[in-house]
XYZ file of N, CA, C and O in Angstrom:
664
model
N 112.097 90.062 104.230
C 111.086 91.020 103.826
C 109.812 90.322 103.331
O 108.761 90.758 103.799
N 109.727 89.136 102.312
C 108.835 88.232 102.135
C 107.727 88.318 103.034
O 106.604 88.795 102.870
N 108.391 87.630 104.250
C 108.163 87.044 105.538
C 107.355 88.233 106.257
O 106.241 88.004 106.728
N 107.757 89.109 106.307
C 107.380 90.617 106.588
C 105.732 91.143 106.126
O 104.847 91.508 106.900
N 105.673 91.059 104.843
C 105.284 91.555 103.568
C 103.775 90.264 104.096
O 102.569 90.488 104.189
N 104.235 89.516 104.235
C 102.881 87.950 104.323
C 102.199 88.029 105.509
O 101.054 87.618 105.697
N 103.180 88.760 106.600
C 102.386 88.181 108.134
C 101.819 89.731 108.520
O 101.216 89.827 109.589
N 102.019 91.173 107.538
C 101.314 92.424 107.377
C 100.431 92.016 106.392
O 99.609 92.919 106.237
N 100.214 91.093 105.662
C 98.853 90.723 105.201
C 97.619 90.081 105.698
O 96.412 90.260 105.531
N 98.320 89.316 106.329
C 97.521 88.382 107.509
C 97.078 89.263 108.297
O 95.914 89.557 108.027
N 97.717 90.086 109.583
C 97.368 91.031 110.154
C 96.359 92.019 109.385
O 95.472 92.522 110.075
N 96.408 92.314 108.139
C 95.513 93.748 107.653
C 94.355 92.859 107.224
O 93.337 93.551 107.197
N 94.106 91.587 106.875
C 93.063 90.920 106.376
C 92.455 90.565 107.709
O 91.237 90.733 107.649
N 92.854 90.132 108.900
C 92.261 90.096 110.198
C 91.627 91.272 110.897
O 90.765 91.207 111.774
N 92.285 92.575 110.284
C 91.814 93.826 110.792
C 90.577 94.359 110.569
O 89.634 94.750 111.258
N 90.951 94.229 108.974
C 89.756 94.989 108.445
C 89.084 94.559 107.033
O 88.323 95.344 106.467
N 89.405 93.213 106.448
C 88.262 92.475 105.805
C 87.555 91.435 106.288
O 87.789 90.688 107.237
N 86.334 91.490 105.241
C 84.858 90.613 105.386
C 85.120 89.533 105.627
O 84.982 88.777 104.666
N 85.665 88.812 107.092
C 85.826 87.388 107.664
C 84.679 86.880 107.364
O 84.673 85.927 106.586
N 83.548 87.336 107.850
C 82.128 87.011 107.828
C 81.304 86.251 106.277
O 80.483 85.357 106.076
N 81.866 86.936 105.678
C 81.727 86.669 104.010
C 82.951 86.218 103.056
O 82.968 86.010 101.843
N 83.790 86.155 103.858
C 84.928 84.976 102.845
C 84.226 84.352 101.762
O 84.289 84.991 100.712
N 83.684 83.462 101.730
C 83.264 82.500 100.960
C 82.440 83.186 99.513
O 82.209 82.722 98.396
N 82.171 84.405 100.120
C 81.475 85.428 98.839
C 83.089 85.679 97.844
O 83.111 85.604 96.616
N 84.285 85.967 98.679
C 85.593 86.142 97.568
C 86.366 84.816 97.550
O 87.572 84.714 97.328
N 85.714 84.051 97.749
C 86.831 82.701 97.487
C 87.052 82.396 96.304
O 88.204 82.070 96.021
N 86.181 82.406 95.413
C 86.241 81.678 94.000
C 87.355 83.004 93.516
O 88.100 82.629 92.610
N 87.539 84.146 93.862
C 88.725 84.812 93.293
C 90.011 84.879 93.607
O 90.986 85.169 92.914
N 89.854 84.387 95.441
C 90.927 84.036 96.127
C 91.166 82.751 95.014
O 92.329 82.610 94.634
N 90.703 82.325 94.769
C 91.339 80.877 94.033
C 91.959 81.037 92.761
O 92.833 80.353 92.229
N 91.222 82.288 92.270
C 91.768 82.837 90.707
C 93.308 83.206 90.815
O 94.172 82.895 89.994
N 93.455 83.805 91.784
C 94.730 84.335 92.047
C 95.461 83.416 92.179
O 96.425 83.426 91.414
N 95.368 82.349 93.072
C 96.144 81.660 93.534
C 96.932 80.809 92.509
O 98.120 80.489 92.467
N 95.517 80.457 91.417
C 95.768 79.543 89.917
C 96.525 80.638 89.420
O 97.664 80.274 89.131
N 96.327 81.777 89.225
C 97.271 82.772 88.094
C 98.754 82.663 88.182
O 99.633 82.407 87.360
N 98.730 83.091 90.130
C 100.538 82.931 90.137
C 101.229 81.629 89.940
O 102.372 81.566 89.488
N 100.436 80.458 90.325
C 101.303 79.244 89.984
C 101.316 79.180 88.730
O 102.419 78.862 88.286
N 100.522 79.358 87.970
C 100.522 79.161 86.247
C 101.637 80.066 85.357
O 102.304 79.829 84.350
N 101.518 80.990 86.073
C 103.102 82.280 86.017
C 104.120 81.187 86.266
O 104.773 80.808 85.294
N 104.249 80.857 86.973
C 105.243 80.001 87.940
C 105.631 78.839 86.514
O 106.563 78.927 85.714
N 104.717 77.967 86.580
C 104.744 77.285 85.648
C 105.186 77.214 84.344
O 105.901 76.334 83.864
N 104.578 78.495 83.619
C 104.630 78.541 82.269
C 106.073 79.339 82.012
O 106.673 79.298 80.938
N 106.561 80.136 83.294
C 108.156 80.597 83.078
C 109.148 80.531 83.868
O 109.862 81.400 84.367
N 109.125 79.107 83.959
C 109.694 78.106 84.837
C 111.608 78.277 84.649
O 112.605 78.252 85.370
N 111.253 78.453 83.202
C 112.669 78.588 82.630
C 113.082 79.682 81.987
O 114.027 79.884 81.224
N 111.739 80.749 82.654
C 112.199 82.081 81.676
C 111.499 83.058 82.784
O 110.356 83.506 82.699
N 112.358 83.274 83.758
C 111.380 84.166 84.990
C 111.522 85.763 84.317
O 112.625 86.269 84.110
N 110.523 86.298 84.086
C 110.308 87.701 83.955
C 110.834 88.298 85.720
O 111.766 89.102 85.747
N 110.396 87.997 86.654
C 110.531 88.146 87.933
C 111.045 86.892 88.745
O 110.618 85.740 88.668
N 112.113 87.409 89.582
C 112.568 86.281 90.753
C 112.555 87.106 92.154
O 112.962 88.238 92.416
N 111.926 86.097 92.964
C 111.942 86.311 94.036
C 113.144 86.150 94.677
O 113.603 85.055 94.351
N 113.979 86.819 95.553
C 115.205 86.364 96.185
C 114.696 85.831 98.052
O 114.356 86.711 98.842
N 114.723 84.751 98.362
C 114.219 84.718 99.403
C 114.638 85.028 100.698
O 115.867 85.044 100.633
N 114.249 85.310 101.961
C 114.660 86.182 102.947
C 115.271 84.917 103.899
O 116.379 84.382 103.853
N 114.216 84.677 104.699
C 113.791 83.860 105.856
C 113.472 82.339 105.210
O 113.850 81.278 105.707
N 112.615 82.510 103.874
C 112.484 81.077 103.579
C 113.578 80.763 102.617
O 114.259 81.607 102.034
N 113.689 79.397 102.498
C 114.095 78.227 101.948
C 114.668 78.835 100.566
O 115.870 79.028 100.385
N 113.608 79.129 99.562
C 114.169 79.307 98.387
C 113.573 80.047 97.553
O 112.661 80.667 98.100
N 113.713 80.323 96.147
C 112.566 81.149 95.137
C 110.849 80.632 95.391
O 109.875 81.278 95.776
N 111.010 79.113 94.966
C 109.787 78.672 94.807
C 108.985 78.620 96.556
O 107.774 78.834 96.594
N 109.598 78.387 97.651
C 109.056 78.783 98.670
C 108.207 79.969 99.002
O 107.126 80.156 99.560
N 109.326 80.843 98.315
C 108.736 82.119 98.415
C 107.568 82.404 97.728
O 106.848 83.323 98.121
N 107.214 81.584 96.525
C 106.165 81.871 95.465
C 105.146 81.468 96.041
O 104.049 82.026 96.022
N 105.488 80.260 96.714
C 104.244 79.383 97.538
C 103.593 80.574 98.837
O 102.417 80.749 99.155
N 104.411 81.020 99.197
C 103.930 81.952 100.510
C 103.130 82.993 99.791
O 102.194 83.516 100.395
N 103.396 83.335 98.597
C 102.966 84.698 97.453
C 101.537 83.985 97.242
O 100.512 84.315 97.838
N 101.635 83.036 96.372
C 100.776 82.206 95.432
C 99.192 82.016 96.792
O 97.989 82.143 96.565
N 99.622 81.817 97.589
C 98.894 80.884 98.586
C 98.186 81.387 100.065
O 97.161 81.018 100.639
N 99.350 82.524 100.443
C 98.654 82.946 101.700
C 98.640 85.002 101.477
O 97.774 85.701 102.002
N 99.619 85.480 100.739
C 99.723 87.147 100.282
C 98.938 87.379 99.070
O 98.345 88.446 98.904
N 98.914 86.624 98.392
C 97.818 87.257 97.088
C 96.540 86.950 97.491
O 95.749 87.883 97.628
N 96.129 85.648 97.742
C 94.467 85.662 98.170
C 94.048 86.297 99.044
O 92.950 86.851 99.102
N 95.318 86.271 100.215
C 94.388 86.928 101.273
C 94.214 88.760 100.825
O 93.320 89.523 101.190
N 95.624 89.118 99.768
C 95.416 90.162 99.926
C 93.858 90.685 99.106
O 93.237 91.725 99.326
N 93.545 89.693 98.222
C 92.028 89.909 97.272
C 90.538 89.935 97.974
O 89.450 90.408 97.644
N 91.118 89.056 99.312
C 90.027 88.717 100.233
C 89.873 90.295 100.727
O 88.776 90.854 100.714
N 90.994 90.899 101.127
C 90.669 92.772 101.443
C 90.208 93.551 100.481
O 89.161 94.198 100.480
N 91.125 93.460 99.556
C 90.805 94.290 98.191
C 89.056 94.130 97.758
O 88.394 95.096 97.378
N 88.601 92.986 97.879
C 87.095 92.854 97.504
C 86.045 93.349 98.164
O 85.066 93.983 97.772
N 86.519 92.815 99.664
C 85.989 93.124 100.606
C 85.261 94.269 101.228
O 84.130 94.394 101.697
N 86.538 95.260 101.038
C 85.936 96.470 100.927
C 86.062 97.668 99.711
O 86.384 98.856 99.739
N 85.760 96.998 98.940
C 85.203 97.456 97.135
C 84.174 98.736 97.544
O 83.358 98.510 98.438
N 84.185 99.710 97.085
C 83.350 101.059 97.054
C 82.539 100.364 95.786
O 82.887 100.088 94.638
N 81.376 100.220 96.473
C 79.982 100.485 95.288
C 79.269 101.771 95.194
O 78.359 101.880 94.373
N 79.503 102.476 95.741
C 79.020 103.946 95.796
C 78.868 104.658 94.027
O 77.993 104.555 93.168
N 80.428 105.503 94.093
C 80.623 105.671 92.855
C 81.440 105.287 92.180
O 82.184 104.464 92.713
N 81.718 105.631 90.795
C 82.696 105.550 89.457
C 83.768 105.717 90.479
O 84.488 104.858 90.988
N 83.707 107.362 90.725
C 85.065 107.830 91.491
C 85.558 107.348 92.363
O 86.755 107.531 92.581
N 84.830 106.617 93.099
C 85.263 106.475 94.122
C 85.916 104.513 93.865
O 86.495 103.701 94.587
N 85.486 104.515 92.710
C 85.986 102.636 92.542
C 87.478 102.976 92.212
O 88.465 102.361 92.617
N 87.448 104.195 91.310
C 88.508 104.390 90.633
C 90.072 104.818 91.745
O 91.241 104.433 91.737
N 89.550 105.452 92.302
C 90.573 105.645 93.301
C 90.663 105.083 94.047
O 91.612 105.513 94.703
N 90.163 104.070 94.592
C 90.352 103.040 95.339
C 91.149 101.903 94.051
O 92.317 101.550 94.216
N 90.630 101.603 93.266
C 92.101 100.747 92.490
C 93.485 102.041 92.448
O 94.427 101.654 93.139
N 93.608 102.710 92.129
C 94.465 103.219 92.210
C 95.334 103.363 93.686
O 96.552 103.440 93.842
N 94.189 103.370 94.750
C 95.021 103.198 96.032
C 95.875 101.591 96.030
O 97.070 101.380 96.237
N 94.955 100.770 95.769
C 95.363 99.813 95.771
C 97.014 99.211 94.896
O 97.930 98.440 95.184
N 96.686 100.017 93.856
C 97.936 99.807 92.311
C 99.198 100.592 93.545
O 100.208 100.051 93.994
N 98.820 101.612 93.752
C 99.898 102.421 94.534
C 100.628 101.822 95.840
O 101.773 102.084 96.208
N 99.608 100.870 96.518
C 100.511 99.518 97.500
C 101.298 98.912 96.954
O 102.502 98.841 97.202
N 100.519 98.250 95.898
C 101.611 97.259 95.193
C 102.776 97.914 95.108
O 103.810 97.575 95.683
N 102.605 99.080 94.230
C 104.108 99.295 93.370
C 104.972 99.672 94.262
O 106.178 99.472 94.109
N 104.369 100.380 95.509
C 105.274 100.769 97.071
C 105.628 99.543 97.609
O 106.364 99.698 98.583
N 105.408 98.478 97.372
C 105.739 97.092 98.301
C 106.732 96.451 97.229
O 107.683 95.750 97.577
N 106.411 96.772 95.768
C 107.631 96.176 94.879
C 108.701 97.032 94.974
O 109.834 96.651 95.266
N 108.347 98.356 94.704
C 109.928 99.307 94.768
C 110.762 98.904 96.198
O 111.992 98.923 96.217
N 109.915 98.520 97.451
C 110.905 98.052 98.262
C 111.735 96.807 98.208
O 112.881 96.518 98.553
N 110.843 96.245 97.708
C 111.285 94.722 96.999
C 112.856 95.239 96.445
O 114.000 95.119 96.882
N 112.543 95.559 95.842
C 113.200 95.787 94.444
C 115.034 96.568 94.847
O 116.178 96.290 94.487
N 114.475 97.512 95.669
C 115.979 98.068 96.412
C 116.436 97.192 97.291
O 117.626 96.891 97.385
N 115.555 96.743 97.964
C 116.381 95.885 99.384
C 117.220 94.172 98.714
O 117.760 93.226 99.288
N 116.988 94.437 97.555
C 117.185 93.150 96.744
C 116.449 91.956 96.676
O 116.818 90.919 96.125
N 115.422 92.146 97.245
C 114.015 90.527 97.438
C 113.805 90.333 95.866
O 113.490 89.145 95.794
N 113.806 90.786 94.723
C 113.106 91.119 93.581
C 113.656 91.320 92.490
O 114.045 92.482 92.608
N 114.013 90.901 91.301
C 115.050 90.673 90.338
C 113.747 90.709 89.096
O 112.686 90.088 89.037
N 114.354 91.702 88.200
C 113.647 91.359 86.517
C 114.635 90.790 85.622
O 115.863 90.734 85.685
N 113.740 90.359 84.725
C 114.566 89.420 83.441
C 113.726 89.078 82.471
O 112.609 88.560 82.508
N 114.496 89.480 81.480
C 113.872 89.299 79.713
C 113.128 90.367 79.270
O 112.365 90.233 78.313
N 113.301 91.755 80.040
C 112.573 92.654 79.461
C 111.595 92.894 80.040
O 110.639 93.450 79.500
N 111.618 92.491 81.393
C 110.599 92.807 82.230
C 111.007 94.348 83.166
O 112.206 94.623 83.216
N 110.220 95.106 83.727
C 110.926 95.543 84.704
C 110.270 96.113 85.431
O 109.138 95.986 84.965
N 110.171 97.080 86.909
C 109.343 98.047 87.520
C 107.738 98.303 86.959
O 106.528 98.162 87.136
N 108.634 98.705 86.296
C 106.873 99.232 85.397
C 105.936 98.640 84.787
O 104.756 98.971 84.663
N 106.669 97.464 84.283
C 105.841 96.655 83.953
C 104.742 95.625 84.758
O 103.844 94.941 84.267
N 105.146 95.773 86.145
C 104.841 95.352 87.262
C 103.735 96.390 87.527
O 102.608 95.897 87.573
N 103.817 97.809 87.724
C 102.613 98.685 87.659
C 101.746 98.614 87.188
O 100.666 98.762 87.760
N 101.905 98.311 85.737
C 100.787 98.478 84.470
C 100.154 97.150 84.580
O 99.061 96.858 84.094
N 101.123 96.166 85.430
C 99.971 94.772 85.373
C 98.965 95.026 86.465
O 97.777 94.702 86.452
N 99.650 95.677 87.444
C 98.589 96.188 88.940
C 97.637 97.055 88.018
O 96.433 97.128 88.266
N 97.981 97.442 87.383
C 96.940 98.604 86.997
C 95.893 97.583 86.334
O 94.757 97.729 86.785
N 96.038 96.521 85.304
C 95.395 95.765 84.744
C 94.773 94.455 85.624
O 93.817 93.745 85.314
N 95.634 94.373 86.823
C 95.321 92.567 87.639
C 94.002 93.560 88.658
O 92.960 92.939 88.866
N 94.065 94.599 89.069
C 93.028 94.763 89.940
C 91.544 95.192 89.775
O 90.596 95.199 90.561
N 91.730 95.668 88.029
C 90.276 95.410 87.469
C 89.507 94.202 87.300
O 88.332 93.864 87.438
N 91.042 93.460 86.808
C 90.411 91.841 86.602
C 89.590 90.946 87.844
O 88.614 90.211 87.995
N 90.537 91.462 88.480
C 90.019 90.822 90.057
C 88.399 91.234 90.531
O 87.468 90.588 91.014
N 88.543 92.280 90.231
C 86.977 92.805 90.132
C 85.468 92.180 89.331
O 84.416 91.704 89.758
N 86.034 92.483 87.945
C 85.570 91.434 86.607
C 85.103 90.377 86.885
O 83.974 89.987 86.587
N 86.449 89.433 87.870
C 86.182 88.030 88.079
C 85.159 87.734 89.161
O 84.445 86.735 89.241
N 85.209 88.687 89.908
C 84.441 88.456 91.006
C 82.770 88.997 90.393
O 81.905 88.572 91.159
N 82.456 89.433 89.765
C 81.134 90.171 89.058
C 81.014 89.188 88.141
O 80.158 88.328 88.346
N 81.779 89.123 87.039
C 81.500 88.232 85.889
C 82.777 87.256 85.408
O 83.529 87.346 84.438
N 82.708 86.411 86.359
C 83.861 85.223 86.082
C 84.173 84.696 84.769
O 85.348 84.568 84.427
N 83.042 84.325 83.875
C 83.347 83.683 82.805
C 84.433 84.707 82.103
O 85.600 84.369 81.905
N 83.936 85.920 81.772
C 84.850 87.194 81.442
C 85.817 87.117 81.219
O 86.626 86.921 80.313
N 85.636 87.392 82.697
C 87.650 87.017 83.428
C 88.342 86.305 82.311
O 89.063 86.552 81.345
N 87.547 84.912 83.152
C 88.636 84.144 82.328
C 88.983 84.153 80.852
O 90.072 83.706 80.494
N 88.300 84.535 80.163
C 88.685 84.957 78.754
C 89.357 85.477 78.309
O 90.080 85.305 77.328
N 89.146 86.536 79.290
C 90.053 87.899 79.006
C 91.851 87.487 79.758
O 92.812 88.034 79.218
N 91.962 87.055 80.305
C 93.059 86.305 81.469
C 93.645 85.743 79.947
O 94.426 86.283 79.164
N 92.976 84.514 79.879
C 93.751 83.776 78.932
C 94.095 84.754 77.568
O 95.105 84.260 77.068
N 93.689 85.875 76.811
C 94.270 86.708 75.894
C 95.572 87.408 76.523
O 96.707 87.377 76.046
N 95.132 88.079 77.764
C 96.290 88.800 78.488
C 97.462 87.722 78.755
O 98.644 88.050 78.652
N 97.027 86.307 79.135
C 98.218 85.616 79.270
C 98.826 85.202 77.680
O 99.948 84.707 77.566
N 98.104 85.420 76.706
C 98.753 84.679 75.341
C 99.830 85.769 74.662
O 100.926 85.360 74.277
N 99.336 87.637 74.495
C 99.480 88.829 74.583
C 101.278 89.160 75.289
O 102.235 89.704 74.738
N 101.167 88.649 76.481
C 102.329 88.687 77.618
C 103.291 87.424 76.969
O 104.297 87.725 76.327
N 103.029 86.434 77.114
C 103.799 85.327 76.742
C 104.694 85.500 75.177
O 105.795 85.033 74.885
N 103.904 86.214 74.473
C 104.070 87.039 72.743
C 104.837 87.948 73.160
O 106.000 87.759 72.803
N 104.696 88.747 73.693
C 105.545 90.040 74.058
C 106.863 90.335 74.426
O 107.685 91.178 74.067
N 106.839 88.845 75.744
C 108.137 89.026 76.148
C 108.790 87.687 75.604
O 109.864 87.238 76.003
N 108.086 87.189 74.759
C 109.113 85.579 73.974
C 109.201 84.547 74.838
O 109.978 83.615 74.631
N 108.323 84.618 76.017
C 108.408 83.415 76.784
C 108.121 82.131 75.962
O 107.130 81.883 75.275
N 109.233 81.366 76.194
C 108.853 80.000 75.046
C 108.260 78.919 75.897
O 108.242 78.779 77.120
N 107.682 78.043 74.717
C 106.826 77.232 75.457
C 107.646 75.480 75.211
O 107.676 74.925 74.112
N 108.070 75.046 76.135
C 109.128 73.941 75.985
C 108.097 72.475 75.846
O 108.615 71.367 75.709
C-alpha cells in the first residue's frame, strides 16, 4: 500500500502541479522532508507511529519513501495549486486537503500499514493535518515563522506525549 500511496503521488504531482515552478516550493519541499526525518530521529525509540512495510524492505525504508519522494512531492501539489482568491476558498481547500490525509491514514490504518503507540492515535494524526497544512503554507509565505513556530509545536508534542530525549 506504501508503494501504492507514493507512485499515486508521483502520478497526481505529474498531472496537475506547477512542474514549471518547482523551485518556487522547494525550500518547503525541503521543510518537510527535514520534519519527517527529525520525527524519525527524535523517536527513534519511542515511535508515536510505525509504518508496517508492504513491498519495501522495512519501517525505515518506508519512512525514506514518506520522508523523500510522498511528502514533498505531495507539498509540491498542495502549494501549487493554493487558492489565493478567497478566505473561503483557502479554507476549504486545507480542509480538502486534511480530508486526503486522514482518508489515506484510515486506510493505512485498517489494512494494517500503520500502528500507534504511546498515546498517539487516528486523531491525533488529523489534528496534526489540520495544523501541518497551515504550516506548510506559513513556511512557504513566511519561513522564518515557520520555523519558530515548528520548533514550539515540536517541544509542545515531545512534552505531551513523554517522548524522552536519550
Amino acid at each position: 500500500m506504501h508503494v501504492v500511496i507514493a507512485l499515486f503521488t508521483i502520478y497526481s504531482v505529474w498531472r496537475w502541479a506547477d512542474w514549471k515552478n518547482w523551485h518556487k516550493y522547494h525550500p518547503t519541499m525541503l521543510f518537510i522532508l527535514a520534519g519527517g526525518l527529525l520525527y524519525e530521529y527524535l523517536t527513534h525509540d519511542f515511535n508515536l507511529w510505525v509504518f508496517h512495510p508492504d513491498f519495501l524492505y522495512n519501517h525505515q525504508i518506508t519512512v525514506i519513501v514518506y520522508a523523500v519522494i510522498t511528502m514533498p512531492l505531495s507539498v509540491l501539489l498542495f502549494l501549487s495549486r493554493y487558492p489565493t482568491t478567497t478566505k473561503l476558498k483557502q479554507l476549504m481547500y486545507l480542509l480538502k486537503w486534511v480530508f486526503i490525509y486522514s482518508v489515506v491514514e484510515l486506510a493505512l490504518q485498517i489494512s494494517g500499514r500503520i500502528s500507534y503507540g504511546h498515546g498517539w492515535t487516528f486523531w491525533h494524526s488529523v489534528m496534526f493535518d489540520v495544523m501541518m497544512f497551515p504550516m506548510l503554507r506559513l513556511h512557504h509565505t513566511k519561513p522564518l515563522r515557520a520555523y519558530l513556530l515548528s520548533l514550539i509545536i515540536i517541544v509542545v508534542l515531545m512534552w505531551y506525549f513523554k517522548v524522552p530525549l536519550h
